[in-house]
Short mmCIF file of C-alpha atoms and ligand atoms in Angstrom, two decimals:
data_model
loop_
_atom_site.label_atom_id
_atom_site.label_comp_id
_atom_site.label_asym_id
_atom_site.label_seq_id
_atom_site.Cartn_x
_atom_site.Cartn_y
_atom_site.Cartn_z
CA MET A 16 178.55 -139.46 -45.26
CA THR A 17 176.20 -140.60 -47.88
CA LEU A 18 176.52 -143.85 -49.75
CA ASP A 19 176.23 -144.04 -53.36
CA LEU A 20 173.57 -146.68 -52.97
CA PHE A 21 171.28 -144.02 -51.89
CA GLU A 22 172.10 -141.51 -54.46
CA PRO A 23 172.51 -143.56 -57.76
CA ASP A 24 172.41 -140.39 -59.84
CA ALA A 25 175.12 -138.47 -58.05
CA PRO A 26 178.31 -137.61 -59.99
CA SER A 27 181.23 -139.81 -59.30
CA MET A 28 185.00 -140.23 -60.44
CA GLU A 29 186.44 -143.35 -62.34
CA PRO A 30 189.97 -143.67 -63.28
CA LEU A 31 190.47 -145.35 -66.60
CA ALA A 32 194.22 -145.38 -66.86
CA PRO A 33 197.06 -142.96 -65.85
CA GLY A 34 196.19 -139.62 -67.31
CA ALA A 35 192.36 -140.64 -68.06
CA VAL A 36 189.42 -140.14 -65.68
CA VAL A 37 185.60 -140.42 -66.34
CA LEU A 38 183.65 -138.06 -64.36
CA ARG A 39 180.26 -140.01 -64.57
CA ARG A 40 177.27 -137.61 -64.91
CA PHE A 41 179.33 -134.49 -64.45
CA ALA A 42 177.48 -132.70 -67.14
CA CYS A 43 173.86 -133.79 -66.32
CA ARG A 44 172.90 -130.61 -64.13
CA HIS A 45 173.90 -128.38 -67.10
CA ASP A 46 172.54 -130.56 -69.86
CA ALA A 47 169.57 -128.22 -70.98
CA ALA A 48 172.02 -125.21 -71.18
CA LEU A 49 174.54 -127.20 -73.16
CA LEU A 50 172.00 -128.40 -75.68
CA ALA A 51 170.73 -124.84 -76.06
CA ALA A 52 174.18 -123.77 -76.80
CA VAL A 53 174.55 -126.69 -79.31
CA GLN A 54 171.48 -125.61 -81.09
CA ALA A 55 172.89 -122.04 -81.14
CA VAL A 56 176.17 -123.20 -82.73
CA THR A 57 174.91 -125.54 -85.31
CA ALA A 58 172.35 -122.96 -86.57
CA ARG A 59 175.44 -120.87 -87.62
CA ALA A 60 177.61 -123.76 -88.32
CA PRO A 61 175.46 -126.63 -89.69
CA PHE A 62 176.45 -130.17 -89.07
CA ARG A 63 178.51 -131.79 -92.09
CA HIS A 64 179.97 -134.91 -92.95
CA LEU A 65 183.83 -134.45 -93.60
CA VAL A 66 185.70 -136.32 -96.19
CA THR A 67 188.92 -137.97 -95.03
CA PRO A 68 192.33 -137.39 -96.84
CA GLY A 69 191.72 -141.09 -98.20
CA GLY A 70 188.58 -139.95 -99.78
CA PHE A 71 185.91 -141.61 -97.26
CA THR A 72 182.84 -139.71 -96.04
CA MET A 73 182.81 -139.74 -92.28
CA SER A 74 179.51 -141.28 -90.72
CA VAL A 75 180.07 -138.67 -87.87
CA ALA A 76 178.52 -135.23 -88.73
CA MET A 77 180.63 -132.46 -87.27
CA SER A 78 180.66 -128.85 -86.46
CA ASN A 79 183.01 -126.60 -84.42
CA CYS A 80 183.03 -123.56 -82.27
CA GLY A 81 185.73 -121.48 -80.78
CA ALA A 82 188.76 -119.79 -82.45
CA LEU A 83 189.82 -122.87 -84.11
CA GLY A 84 187.88 -125.69 -85.76
CA TRP A 85 188.95 -129.10 -86.70
CA VAL A 86 188.36 -129.97 -90.49
CA SER A 87 189.27 -132.69 -92.91
CA ASP A 88 189.39 -132.74 -96.61
CA ARG A 89 191.44 -134.43 -99.51
CA THR A 90 194.34 -132.38 -98.42
CA GLY A 91 194.59 -133.58 -94.95
CA TYR A 92 193.46 -132.82 -91.40
CA ARG A 93 193.93 -129.38 -89.75
CA TYR A 94 192.63 -126.79 -87.27
CA ASP A 95 191.30 -123.79 -89.29
CA PRO A 96 190.00 -120.50 -87.98
CA ILE A 97 187.56 -120.35 -90.83
CA ASP A 98 184.71 -122.65 -91.57
CA PRO A 99 185.08 -123.96 -95.00
CA ASP A 100 181.40 -124.13 -95.64
CA SER A 101 180.63 -120.55 -94.71
CA GLY A 102 184.05 -118.93 -95.38
CA ARG A 103 183.25 -117.14 -91.99
CA ALA A 104 184.84 -117.65 -88.48
CA TRP A 105 183.34 -120.58 -86.45
CA PRO A 106 180.79 -119.39 -83.73
CA SER A 107 182.41 -118.21 -80.48
CA MET A 108 182.73 -120.78 -77.73
CA PRO A 109 179.62 -120.31 -75.42
CA ALA A 110 180.55 -119.30 -72.04
CA ALA A 111 178.77 -122.48 -70.56
CA PHE A 112 181.01 -124.66 -72.71
CA ALA A 113 184.45 -123.21 -71.62
CA ALA A 114 183.39 -123.14 -67.96
CA LEU A 115 182.24 -126.68 -68.01
CA ALA A 116 185.47 -127.96 -69.78
CA ALA A 117 187.64 -126.07 -67.14
CA GLN A 118 185.92 -127.22 -64.32
CA ALA A 119 186.16 -130.96 -65.59
CA ALA A 120 189.91 -130.65 -66.28
CA ALA A 121 190.61 -129.16 -63.02
CA GLU A 122 188.69 -132.00 -61.31
CA ALA A 123 191.14 -134.35 -63.02
CA GLY A 124 194.17 -132.35 -62.13
CA PHE A 125 194.70 -130.01 -64.88
CA ASP A 126 194.45 -126.53 -63.62
CA GLY A 127 194.12 -123.56 -65.97
CA PHE A 128 192.61 -125.54 -68.95
CA VAL A 129 191.62 -122.62 -71.59
CA PRO A 130 190.29 -124.44 -74.59
CA ASP A 131 190.37 -122.65 -78.08
CA ALA A 132 188.52 -125.17 -80.05
CA CYS A 133 185.43 -127.32 -79.50
CA LEU A 134 184.51 -130.18 -82.00
CA VAL A 135 180.81 -130.81 -81.87
CA ASN A 136 180.22 -134.55 -83.06
CA ARG A 137 176.46 -136.04 -83.92
CA TYR A 138 176.12 -139.79 -84.02
CA LEU A 139 172.67 -141.24 -85.40
CA PRO A 140 172.06 -145.12 -85.08
CA GLY A 141 174.74 -146.80 -87.02
CA THR A 142 177.23 -144.03 -86.93
CA ARG A 143 180.75 -144.88 -85.84
CA LEU A 144 184.24 -143.42 -85.33
CA SER A 145 187.08 -145.89 -86.17
CA LEU A 146 190.06 -146.03 -84.06
CA HIS A 147 192.41 -143.17 -84.27
CA GLN A 148 194.88 -140.90 -82.38
CA ASP A 149 194.23 -137.11 -81.89
CA ARG A 150 197.65 -135.54 -82.60
CA ASP A 151 196.71 -132.52 -84.64
CA GLU A 152 197.10 -130.14 -81.61
CA ARG A 153 200.01 -128.20 -81.16
CA ASP A 154 200.77 -128.91 -77.38
CA LEU A 155 200.00 -132.59 -76.58
CA GLY A 156 200.77 -131.73 -72.95
CA GLN A 157 197.34 -130.18 -72.89
CA PRO A 158 194.44 -132.60 -72.17
CA ILE A 159 191.18 -133.07 -74.05
CA VAL A 160 187.99 -133.02 -72.34
CA SER A 161 184.86 -134.99 -73.97
CA VAL A 162 181.27 -134.45 -72.92
CA SER A 163 178.73 -137.15 -73.90
CA LEU A 164 175.06 -136.24 -74.24
CA GLY A 165 171.88 -138.30 -75.45
CA LEU A 166 171.97 -141.83 -76.42
CA PRO A 167 174.52 -144.12 -74.89
CA ALA A 168 177.67 -145.28 -76.69
CA VAL A 169 180.46 -147.68 -76.34
CA PHE A 170 183.88 -146.14 -76.47
CA GLN A 171 186.99 -148.09 -77.54
CA PHE A 172 189.98 -147.11 -75.28
CA GLY A 173 193.40 -148.62 -76.58
CA SER A 174 197.01 -147.84 -75.94
CA PRO A 175 199.49 -145.73 -77.98
CA THR A 176 199.99 -148.88 -80.14
CA ARG A 177 197.22 -149.42 -82.76
CA SER A 178 197.51 -153.28 -82.55
CA ASP A 179 196.70 -153.51 -78.87
CA ARG A 180 193.04 -154.65 -78.30
CA PRO A 181 191.11 -151.73 -77.05
CA ARG A 182 188.99 -151.72 -73.94
CA ARG A 183 185.18 -151.04 -74.09
CA VAL A 184 184.08 -148.25 -71.88
CA PRO A 185 180.29 -147.37 -71.84
CA LEU A 186 179.54 -143.62 -72.01
CA ALA A 187 176.22 -142.34 -70.94
CA HIS A 188 174.24 -138.86 -71.08
CA GLY A 189 176.41 -136.30 -69.00
CA ASP A 190 179.60 -138.45 -68.80
CA VAL A 191 182.84 -136.19 -68.97
CA VAL A 192 186.12 -137.81 -69.78
CA VAL A 193 189.38 -135.94 -69.23
CA TRP A 194 192.16 -137.44 -71.33
CA GLY A 195 195.99 -136.02 -70.71
CA GLY A 196 199.08 -137.04 -69.61
CA PRO A 197 200.46 -140.52 -70.62
CA ALA A 198 196.86 -141.33 -71.95
CA ARG A 199 196.81 -138.39 -74.59
CA LEU A 200 198.02 -140.42 -77.55
CA ASN A 201 196.16 -143.63 -76.89
CA PHE A 202 194.05 -144.88 -79.84
CA HIS A 203 190.35 -144.53 -79.35
CA GLY A 204 186.96 -144.68 -81.20
CA VAL A 205 183.35 -145.16 -81.06
CA LEU A 206 181.31 -148.41 -81.82
CA PRO A 207 178.43 -147.93 -84.10
CA LEU A 208 175.47 -146.27 -82.06
CA LYS A 209 172.61 -148.39 -81.08
CA GLU A 210 169.03 -147.46 -81.85
CA GLY A 211 167.22 -145.95 -79.08
CA GLU A 212 165.32 -142.69 -77.76
CA HIS A 213 166.56 -140.38 -75.43
CA PRO A 214 164.14 -137.97 -73.68
CA MET A 215 166.15 -134.82 -74.67
CA LEU A 216 168.01 -135.73 -77.76
CA GLY A 217 165.82 -138.41 -79.70
CA ALA A 218 167.71 -140.96 -81.55
CA SER A 219 171.06 -139.24 -81.33
CA ARG A 220 174.10 -138.88 -79.28
CA ILE A 221 176.23 -135.68 -79.25
CA ASN A 222 179.93 -135.41 -78.04
CA LEU A 223 181.64 -132.34 -77.27
CA THR A 224 185.72 -132.31 -77.40
CA PHE A 225 187.26 -129.37 -75.89
CA ARG A 226 191.02 -128.92 -77.03
CA LYS A 227 193.69 -126.43 -76.79
CA ALA A 228 194.66 -126.71 -80.37
CA GLY A 229 196.66 -123.75 -81.24
C1 LIG B 311 191.35 -140.41 -75.79
N1 LIG B 311 185.50 -138.27 -80.37
O1 LIG B 311 186.43 -136.32 -81.79
S1 LIG B 311 185.62 -138.31 -77.20
C2 LIG B 311 187.20 -137.21 -81.60
O2 LIG B 311 182.78 -139.70 -78.72
C3 LIG B 311 186.90 -138.33 -80.71
O3 LIG B 311 182.87 -138.46 -80.63
C4 LIG B 311 184.84 -139.49 -79.68
O4 LIG B 311 187.57 -139.30 -80.59
C5 LIG B 311 183.43 -139.15 -79.71
O5 LIG B 311 188.45 -137.16 -81.87
C6 LIG B 311 185.55 -139.74 -78.28
C7 LIG B 311 186.94 -139.01 -76.36
C8 LIG B 311 188.33 -138.86 -76.57
C9 LIG B 311 188.87 -137.57 -77.07
C10 LIG B 311 190.18 -137.62 -77.17
C11 LIG B 311 191.06 -138.58 -76.78
C12 LIG B 311 189.25 -139.90 -76.01
C13 LIG B 311 190.69 -139.71 -76.36
C14 LIG B 311 192.54 -138.45 -76.91
C15 LIG B 311 193.42 -139.20 -76.25
C16 LIG B 311 192.80 -140.47 -75.98
FE1 LIG B 312 189.57 -138.52 -80.93
#
């Protein structure tokens, strides 16, 4: 039996709420492969700032891979098989992405998770994501797996009611969170990213969210 005290960089599991668990550092040993895959995806589907139905330009820059991609414009939010910027299908989901997402979901008790959409979010210092629910997916019984890479961020984790004050959860490079069950419709967001320098990602944070959208 090895005590955590002797292995501060080892992965660990931290329950957040019923249906939500943080797998600390779960993706660290795959970070180089994941970042190479992000480069390949965003070379074909470059990061862009989407506009909300209300007419605001999002500060997060986004791309997608997989059969479906999440998009927003003046007409609303949707999952679309076509990248509206290129008129072509989104890049396919890299094998390393799908494998990591399925392993993390299984670790959290969701066996057989097969994502068909991966939203790639890029944060630079000052970028934030305001409190929202993820409810555009067809089957809300399916979990969402999120992978944080690069600079640390403060995640806001609320309840299914917008007015409840959210908790602050720090998320660092390699942390993976699985959200499902009773936590699936909880409000959440990301506070403005602080300045900093990450050895692999410089002054940026990348978040991957894996979904079974269709
Ligand atoms: C909690 N992204 O893309 S991932 C998003 O860091 C999004 O880029 C954030 O929220 C980011 O929609 C946070 C964590 C996350 C994703 C889905 C959830 C938390 C969730 C669904 C339900 C509850
Ligand atoms: Fe979200």
